[in-house]
Short mmCIF file of C-alpha atoms in Angstrom, two decimals:
data_model
loop_
_atom_site.label_atom_id
_atom_site.label_comp_id
_atom_site.label_asym_id
_atom_site.label_seq_id
_atom_site.Cartn_x
_atom_site.Cartn_y
_atom_site.Cartn_z
CA MET A 1 187.13 -35.78 59.58
CA ARG A 2 187.09 -34.85 55.29
CA ILE A 3 184.73 -32.75 53.49
CA LEU A 4 184.70 -31.01 50.21
CA LEU A 5 186.30 -27.15 50.84
CA ASN A 6 186.07 -24.71 47.85
CA GLY A 7 185.89 -27.72 45.46
CA ARG A 8 189.49 -29.20 47.71
CA ASP A 9 189.34 -32.66 49.65
CA THR A 10 190.23 -31.26 53.36
CA VAL A 11 190.78 -32.94 56.35
CA LEU A 12 189.27 -31.58 59.22
CA GLU A 13 191.20 -32.63 62.29
CA ALA A 14 188.12 -32.36 64.65
CA GLU A 15 184.94 -34.33 64.43
CA GLY A 16 181.70 -33.08 64.45
CA MET A 17 182.45 -29.23 63.52
CA THR A 18 180.30 -26.68 63.16
CA VAL A 19 180.11 -23.94 60.12
CA ALA A 20 180.91 -21.62 63.07
CA ASP A 21 184.07 -24.22 64.21
CA LEU A 22 185.05 -23.38 60.68
CA LEU A 23 184.97 -20.09 60.05
CA SER A 24 186.83 -19.30 63.87
CA SER A 25 189.60 -21.60 62.15
CA GLY A 26 192.57 -20.73 60.16
CA PRO A 27 192.66 -17.95 56.84
CA TRP A 28 188.39 -17.28 57.48
CA ARG A 29 188.69 -15.66 60.95
CA GLY A 30 187.49 -12.26 60.38
CA LYS A 31 186.08 -12.62 56.50
CA ARG A 32 183.30 -11.29 55.41
CA ILE A 33 181.94 -15.00 53.85
CA LEU A 34 178.73 -16.05 52.66
CA VAL A 35 178.37 -20.21 53.37
CA GLU A 36 177.19 -23.02 51.47
CA VAL A 37 176.86 -26.33 52.33
CA ASN A 38 176.01 -28.65 49.87
CA GLY A 39 174.04 -26.71 47.84
CA GLU A 40 172.12 -24.72 50.40
CA VAL A 41 173.29 -21.51 51.61
CA VAL A 42 173.25 -21.46 55.71
CA GLY A 43 172.11 -18.13 56.85
CA LYS A 44 174.11 -16.42 59.82
CA SER A 45 172.24 -17.18 62.66
CA ASP A 46 172.29 -21.22 61.55
CA TYR A 47 176.29 -21.42 62.15
CA ALA A 48 176.54 -22.15 65.16
CA HIS A 49 174.41 -25.52 65.25
CA THR A 50 175.43 -26.34 61.43
CA ARG A 51 177.32 -29.66 62.19
CA LEU A 52 179.20 -30.98 59.01
CA ALA A 53 179.83 -34.43 58.28
CA GLU A 54 182.07 -36.64 56.38
CA GLY A 55 181.42 -35.78 52.54
CA ASP A 56 180.20 -32.12 53.19
CA ARG A 57 180.80 -29.55 50.36
CA VAL A 58 181.25 -26.75 51.88
CA GLU A 59 181.29 -23.45 49.32
CA LEU A 60 182.83 -20.90 51.40
CA VAL A 61 181.83 -17.28 49.44
CA HIS A 62 184.53 -14.48 50.36
CA PHE A 63 182.70 -10.81 49.99
CA VAL A 64 186.03 -9.27 48.29
CA GLY A 65 185.98 -5.95 48.22
CA GLY A 66 188.14 -4.24 45.66
CA GLY A 67 187.78 -2.82 42.58
CA MET B 1 177.58 -2.52 1.69
CA ILE B 2 180.22 0.57 3.27
CA GLU B 3 179.16 0.79 6.90
CA GLY B 4 179.17 3.57 8.02
CA PRO B 5 178.46 5.15 12.18
CA LYS B 6 174.95 4.33 11.39
CA ASP B 7 175.56 0.81 11.44
CA ARG B 8 177.76 0.74 14.83
CA TYR B 9 175.19 -1.07 17.14
CA SER B 10 174.22 -3.60 14.13
CA ARG B 11 176.12 -6.56 16.18
CA GLN B 12 174.30 -6.10 19.01
CA GLU B 13 171.49 -5.31 17.33
CA ARG B 14 171.52 -8.72 15.90
CA PHE B 15 171.95 -10.08 19.09
CA TYR B 16 168.49 -11.91 19.62
CA GLY B 17 168.76 -11.38 23.21
CA ILE B 18 168.88 -7.02 23.08
CA GLY B 19 167.50 -6.38 19.14
CA GLN B 20 166.26 -2.71 17.91
CA GLU B 21 163.83 -2.18 20.65
CA GLY B 22 166.25 -3.73 23.41
CA GLN B 23 168.75 -0.91 22.20
CA GLN B 24 166.48 1.31 21.71
CA LYS B 25 165.72 1.66 25.59
CA LEU B 26 169.85 1.25 26.17
CA ALA B 27 169.96 4.87 24.20
CA ARG B 28 167.54 6.26 26.31
CA SER B 29 169.16 5.11 29.85
CA LYS B 30 171.61 6.69 31.81
CA VAL B 31 173.84 4.63 34.01
CA LEU B 32 175.82 6.12 37.32
CA ILE B 33 179.39 4.39 37.86
CA LEU B 34 180.91 4.74 41.45
CA GLY B 35 184.42 4.47 41.15
CA VAL B 36 186.37 4.62 37.99
CA GLY B 37 189.98 2.51 38.89
CA ALA B 38 189.75 -1.38 36.94
CA LEU B 39 186.76 -2.12 37.78
CA GLY B 40 185.25 1.37 36.73
CA SER B 41 187.14 0.71 33.48
CA ALA B 42 186.33 -2.09 32.17
CA LEU B 43 182.24 -1.36 33.15
CA ALA B 44 181.87 2.48 31.55
CA GLU B 45 183.88 1.32 28.63
CA THR B 46 181.93 -1.45 27.63
CA MET B 47 178.35 1.17 28.85
CA VAL B 48 179.68 3.96 26.69
CA ARG B 49 180.58 1.09 23.40
CA ALA B 50 177.36 -0.70 24.04
CA GLY B 51 175.65 2.78 23.41
CA ALA B 52 174.09 3.82 26.87
CA GLY B 53 172.45 7.18 26.89
CA GLN B 54 174.36 8.46 29.57
CA VAL B 55 177.13 7.20 31.11
CA THR B 56 178.43 8.70 34.90
CA VAL B 57 182.15 8.16 36.27
CA ILE B 58 182.71 9.26 39.92
CA ASP B 59 186.20 8.43 41.38
CA ARG B 60 188.39 10.88 43.98
CA ASP B 61 191.76 9.95 43.09
CA VAL B 62 194.26 10.27 40.49
CA VAL B 63 195.81 8.26 37.90
CA GLU B 64 199.58 6.14 39.06
CA TRP B 65 202.01 4.19 36.86
CA SER B 66 200.51 1.42 39.29
CA ASN B 67 197.19 1.56 37.79
CA LEU B 68 198.31 1.39 34.67
CA GLN B 69 198.70 -2.41 34.58
CA ARG B 70 194.68 -3.28 34.88
CA GLN B 71 193.23 0.16 34.08
CA ASN B 72 191.66 0.24 31.21
CA LEU B 73 191.12 3.75 30.19
CA PHE B 74 194.28 5.10 31.23
CA SER B 75 197.42 6.03 29.97
CA GLU B 76 201.72 6.78 30.98
CA GLN B 77 200.41 10.42 30.19
CA ASP B 78 198.03 10.18 32.18
CA ALA B 79 200.20 9.22 35.07
CA GLU B 80 203.00 11.46 34.39
CA GLN B 81 200.18 14.80 34.34
CA ARG B 82 199.07 12.47 38.02
CA LEU B 83 195.02 13.43 36.61
CA PRO B 84 191.95 12.95 38.44
CA LYS B 85 190.79 9.58 37.12
CA ALA B 86 187.35 10.89 36.70
CA VAL B 87 188.64 13.17 34.01
CA ALA B 88 191.09 10.75 32.32
CA ALA B 89 188.67 8.73 31.65
CA ALA B 90 185.57 10.48 30.63
CA ARG B 91 188.21 12.46 28.30
CA ARG B 92 188.88 8.79 27.03
CA LEU B 93 185.69 7.66 27.06
CA GLN B 94 183.71 10.84 24.83
CA SER B 95 186.57 9.92 22.30
CA VAL B 96 185.73 6.04 21.79
CA ASN B 97 181.74 7.07 21.92
CA SER B 98 181.07 10.48 20.68
CA SER B 99 177.12 10.10 21.12
CA VAL B 100 176.77 9.20 24.53
CA LYS B 101 177.01 11.62 27.30
CA VAL B 102 180.13 11.24 29.11
CA GLU B 103 180.09 13.12 32.10
CA GLY B 104 183.66 12.28 34.70
CA ILE B 105 183.28 14.08 38.53
CA VAL B 106 186.07 14.14 40.79
CA ALA B 107 184.15 14.11 44.14
CA ASP B 108 184.76 11.77 46.97
CA VAL B 109 181.54 10.71 47.92
CA THR B 110 180.43 10.17 51.14
CA VAL B 111 177.18 9.70 52.77
CA ASP B 112 175.93 13.54 52.47
CA ASP B 113 175.76 13.96 49.36
CA ILE B 114 175.51 10.30 47.48
CA GLU B 115 171.85 11.54 46.27
CA GLU B 116 172.74 14.53 44.23
CA TYR B 117 174.42 12.35 42.11
CA THR B 118 172.18 9.03 41.87
CA ARG B 119 168.90 10.96 41.10
CA GLY B 120 167.66 9.91 37.86
CA SER B 121 169.64 7.20 37.57
CA ASP B 122 168.58 4.08 36.46
CA LEU B 123 171.29 1.61 37.54
CA ILE B 124 174.07 2.32 39.50
CA LEU B 125 176.96 -0.18 38.94
CA ASP B 126 179.47 -0.80 42.12
CA ALA B 127 183.01 -0.23 41.24
CA THR B 128 184.24 1.20 44.50
CA ASP B 129 187.14 -0.56 46.36
CA ASN B 130 185.10 -0.45 50.64
CA PHE B 131 182.02 -2.02 52.01
CA GLU B 132 181.39 1.75 53.12
CA ALA B 133 180.83 2.68 49.91
CA ARG B 134 178.95 -0.16 49.31
CA MET B 135 176.38 -0.03 52.07
CA ILE B 136 175.32 3.17 51.54
CA LEU B 137 174.95 2.98 48.01
CA ASN B 138 172.90 -0.26 48.97
CA ASP B 139 170.37 1.92 51.16
CA ILE B 140 169.85 4.71 49.18
CA SER B 141 169.00 2.38 45.94
CA ALA B 142 166.98 0.38 48.58
CA ARG B 143 165.10 3.93 49.61
CA ASP B 144 165.11 5.36 46.05
CA GLY B 145 164.20 2.07 43.76
CA ILE B 146 167.59 2.01 42.03
CA PRO B 147 168.77 -1.07 41.33
CA TRP B 148 172.59 -1.77 41.54
CA ILE B 149 175.19 -4.14 40.45
CA TYR B 150 178.07 -4.98 43.66
CA GLY B 151 181.34 -5.96 41.26
CA GLY B 152 184.53 -6.92 44.09
CA CYS B 153 187.53 -8.15 42.56
CA THR B 154 190.88 -9.01 44.39
CA GLY B 155 193.99 -11.07 43.38
CA SER B 156 192.78 -13.81 41.19
CA SER B 157 189.08 -13.74 42.26
CA GLY B 158 185.86 -11.38 41.84
CA ILE B 159 182.20 -11.97 43.16
CA SER B 160 179.38 -9.73 41.93
CA LEU B 161 175.10 -9.31 42.85
CA THR B 162 172.91 -8.42 41.04
CA VAL B 163 170.16 -5.99 43.97
CA VAL B 164 166.83 -5.19 42.54
CA PRO B 165 165.03 -2.91 44.87
CA GLY B 166 162.06 -5.67 46.43
CA GLU B 167 163.07 -8.58 45.01
CA GLY B 168 165.96 -10.97 46.85
CA ALA B 169 167.97 -10.19 49.38
CA CYS B 170 169.49 -7.08 49.36
CA LEU B 171 173.53 -6.65 49.93
CA HIS B 172 172.64 -5.64 54.02
CA CYS B 173 170.89 -8.98 54.22
CA LEU B 174 174.24 -11.16 53.56
CA LEU B 175 176.74 -8.79 55.54
CA ASP B 176 175.70 -7.07 58.61
CA GLU B 177 178.43 -5.60 60.28
CA LEU B 178 180.99 -4.00 59.13
CA HIS B 179 184.68 -4.14 60.34
CA PRO B 180 188.54 -3.52 58.77
CA GLU B 181 189.55 -7.10 56.85
CA GLY B 182 192.67 -5.91 55.31
CA GLU B 183 192.62 -7.80 51.83
CA THR B 184 192.68 -4.97 49.17
CA CYS B 185 193.99 -4.57 45.81
CA ASP B 186 197.11 -2.35 47.40
CA THR B 187 197.74 -6.03 49.68
CA ALA B 188 196.66 -8.66 47.87
CA GLY B 189 197.39 -7.48 44.56
CA ILE B 190 195.38 -7.96 41.61
CA ILE B 191 195.88 -9.64 37.97
CA GLN B 192 193.75 -7.97 35.18
CA PRO B 193 191.51 -11.17 33.76
CA ALA B 194 189.77 -10.57 37.43
CA VAL B 195 188.53 -7.37 37.10
CA GLN B 196 187.44 -7.96 33.51
CA MET B 197 185.71 -11.48 34.56
CA THR B 198 183.15 -9.47 37.22
CA ALA B 199 183.02 -6.29 34.97
CA ALA B 200 181.92 -8.93 32.27
CA TYR B 201 179.25 -10.13 35.12
CA GLN B 202 178.01 -6.47 35.56
CA THR B 203 177.96 -5.35 32.63
CA ALA B 204 175.99 -8.77 30.85
CA GLU B 205 173.20 -8.18 34.22
CA ALA B 206 173.83 -3.90 33.49
CA LEU B 207 172.13 -4.64 29.82
CA LYS B 208 170.13 -6.82 30.12
CA TRP B 209 168.33 -4.37 32.62
CA LEU B 210 168.82 -1.20 30.84
CA SER B 211 167.58 -2.76 27.60
CA GLY B 212 164.58 -3.77 29.03
CA ARG B 213 164.96 -7.57 29.66
CA GLN B 214 164.68 -8.41 33.50
CA HIS B 215 163.78 -11.60 33.02
CA ALA B 216 166.85 -12.72 31.82
CA LEU B 217 168.80 -11.41 34.92
CA ARG B 218 170.96 -13.92 36.57
CA GLY B 219 168.98 -14.04 40.17
CA THR B 220 172.44 -15.68 42.17
CA LEU B 221 175.68 -14.57 43.52
CA VAL B 222 178.70 -15.15 41.35
CA SER B 223 182.03 -15.95 42.46
CA PHE B 224 185.08 -17.36 41.00
CA ASP B 225 188.71 -17.58 41.52
CA LEU B 226 190.82 -17.92 38.08
CA TRP B 227 193.52 -18.79 39.12
CA GLU B 228 192.32 -22.18 41.93
CA ASN B 229 189.95 -23.18 38.60
CA ARG B 230 186.78 -22.92 40.58
CA HIS B 231 183.24 -21.16 39.78
CA VAL B 232 180.08 -21.22 42.06
CA ALA B 233 176.82 -19.98 41.67
CA VAL B 234 174.58 -19.35 44.93
CA ASP B 235 171.01 -19.11 45.65
CA THR B 236 170.89 -16.14 47.78
CA SER B 237 167.30 -15.54 48.04
CA LYS B 238 166.80 -17.49 51.37
CA LEU B 239 168.65 -14.89 53.03
CA LYS B 240 166.59 -12.28 52.24
CA ARG B 241 165.52 -11.09 55.69
CA ALA B 242 162.11 -10.03 56.83
CA ASP B 243 163.78 -7.66 59.41
CA CYS B 244 166.80 -6.37 57.40
CA PRO B 245 167.09 -2.62 58.42
CA THR B 246 168.06 -1.76 54.36
CA CYS B 247 165.37 -4.31 52.85
CA GLY B 248 163.10 -5.25 55.32
CA LYS B 249 159.31 -4.19 56.75
CA GLU B 250 160.45 -1.63 59.17
CA ARG B 251 163.36 -0.38 57.41
CA THR B 252 165.69 2.29 58.61
CA PHE B 253 168.30 2.78 56.13
CA PRO B 254 171.07 3.09 58.54
CA PHE B 255 174.29 3.20 56.81
CA LEU B 256 172.45 6.77 55.54
CA SER B 257 172.72 7.89 58.91
CA ALA B 258 176.59 9.63 60.02
CA SER B 259 176.80 7.38 62.69
CA SER B 260 177.19 4.04 61.31
CA HIS B 261 180.30 4.99 59.31
CA PRO B 262 184.00 5.72 60.31
CA ARG B 263 183.78 9.08 61.70
CA THR B 264 186.85 11.44 60.27
CA ALA B 265 188.39 14.36 62.48
CA VAL B 266 191.78 16.65 61.26
CA LEU B 267 193.97 17.01 64.31
CA CYS B 268 194.91 20.48 64.14
CA GLY B 269 198.11 21.81 63.79
CA ARG B 270 199.48 17.95 63.55
CA ASP B 271 199.23 17.46 60.12
CA THR B 272 197.35 14.62 61.18
CA VAL B 273 193.80 12.65 60.07
CA GLN B 274 191.73 10.54 62.52
CA ILE B 275 189.53 8.04 61.19
CA ARG B 276 187.57 6.00 64.29
CA PRO B 277 185.71 2.96 62.95
CA PRO B 278 181.58 3.07 63.96
CA LYS B 279 182.07 0.22 66.05
CA ALA B 280 185.20 -0.21 68.74
CA GLN B 281 187.61 -3.30 67.80
CA LYS B 282 189.71 -5.83 69.21
CA LEU B 283 192.61 -6.07 67.06
CA ASP B 284 194.95 -8.33 66.87
CA LEU B 285 198.33 -6.21 66.46
CA ALA B 286 200.57 -8.51 65.10
CA GLU B 287 198.93 -10.11 63.20
CA TRP B 288 197.71 -7.07 61.17
CA GLY B 289 201.68 -6.50 61.05
CA ARG B 290 202.60 -9.50 59.43
CA ARG B 291 199.67 -8.43 56.29
CA LEU B 292 201.09 -5.06 56.48
CA ALA B 293 204.56 -5.49 56.39
CA ALA B 294 205.15 -5.56 52.76
CA TYR B 295 203.97 -2.37 52.21
CA GLY B 296 206.13 -0.08 54.06
CA GLN B 297 208.13 -0.61 57.27
CA VAL B 298 205.78 -1.73 59.94
CA ASP B 299 206.60 -1.61 63.72
CA PHE B 300 204.56 -2.44 66.40
CA ASN B 301 203.91 -3.32 70.78
CA SER B 302 200.97 -3.92 72.60
CA TYR B 303 199.66 -0.57 72.37
CA THR B 304 199.62 0.48 68.95
CA LEU B 305 201.14 -0.17 65.05
CA SER B 306 203.06 1.86 62.95
CA LEU B 307 203.09 1.51 59.04
CA ARG B 308 205.50 3.82 57.82
CA THR B 309 204.85 4.50 54.02
CA GLY B 310 205.88 6.73 51.05
CA ASP B 311 204.54 10.46 52.92
CA TYR B 312 202.36 9.08 55.49
CA ARG B 313 203.10 7.65 58.75
CA ILE B 314 199.68 5.17 59.76
CA ALA B 315 199.47 4.58 63.46
CA LEU B 316 196.59 1.70 64.07
CA PHE B 317 195.34 1.22 67.14
CA PRO B 318 193.59 -2.22 68.80
CA ASP B 319 190.04 -0.41 68.72
CA GLY B 320 190.23 -0.25 65.18
CA ARG B 321 190.97 4.06 65.24
CA VAL B 322 193.91 5.06 63.04
CA LEU B 323 195.86 7.79 62.77
CA VAL B 324 197.30 9.56 58.88
CA HIS B 325 200.12 11.03 59.83
CA GLY B 326 201.59 13.94 57.00
CA THR B 327 198.19 14.94 55.97
CA ASN B 328 195.27 17.62 56.98
CA ASP B 329 193.67 16.49 54.39
CA THR B 330 190.57 14.05 54.99
CA GLY B 331 189.30 12.49 51.20
CA THR B 332 193.51 11.33 51.54
CA ALA B 333 193.85 9.87 55.13
CA ARG B 334 190.24 8.11 53.91
CA ALA B 335 191.67 6.86 50.71
CA LEU B 336 194.69 5.23 52.40
CA TYR B 337 192.30 3.90 55.27
CA HIS B 338 190.42 2.38 52.63
CA ARG B 339 193.50 0.96 50.80
CA TYR B 340 195.15 -0.84 53.76
CA PHE B 341 192.39 -1.61 56.32
CA GLY B 342 189.45 -2.55 53.11
#
């Protein structure tokens, strides 16, 4: 499945991945993140049942802390 | 016509969004800037040049050589003398604009004394380097009705959110727990344009608020990466939580009580300070070993990780507890903790 993740064409190996699955993978794990899918912000309580679909535009916004 | 000091703000007054009336409001305003490192330098310089009435900067740190690449209020002499940042910044700011009341305070602001500094401010600008401080700031803002503007940057990216009490989501609506993350300016590096861009988002909002042009506020969370050429603006209003402990109906301002913060204790006679996070963690020490390897000699086993850096040795335990060996000073230990663990 291909999605547009932070503006980049990205292939997800598993079909039917949820937002929660995406966040527990790779570099996003344990980060402070805000999620937007197709222009709509997704609340934390919806991560586990928000499934990603082919062509979705996903923005993962990282709350960076430096100052 | 020969220009004189009276023309100082002429270009800002000519700008349609501010005008003379907006400038007069700005001249009566008090702005507090928490932290005067990279972001704080950029924020303070803009607010002082713009003619805010009073600008207070607070910082616990001293100027170091590695600051000069991006912290634009400081000179080589400041680094040679290891001057406190708040002192060096206030000197420079006052020489830039003698008509602004500039105050530099050398302090490690904690939950116990933050109110002393925020009281009477019209706006608080965040230039801290950690979320512990930001969550305290977010609580005090909601409790006392003072807006604040979050700004953060690392590497080539930055983020900003304007938090106006009673309107939209606060930082606690968006982030509900604090845990060490490990990406800071000391670990991920930073370039000056990321600082300036973040500060520009914050100060544009500050000028709107302080000149009485609240209707012009952005209303979104912005995030960008100047190296990856990305920019997003997210409407966070849907994430405002009715049950938010900071801004919801039955709010308790949890970050204003000491139990939600890392607890610091000096281990007597051992030249060691212990810092314990509010909630026990389950950290993967091997992963932390890889993250921290660039900053000193790292050794770890399944029980503890040790990082030797400069005069200090820092031990990290899987539950998130940290021992800073080589100091008895809790402020120094907390600064090191935030430097490496965010």
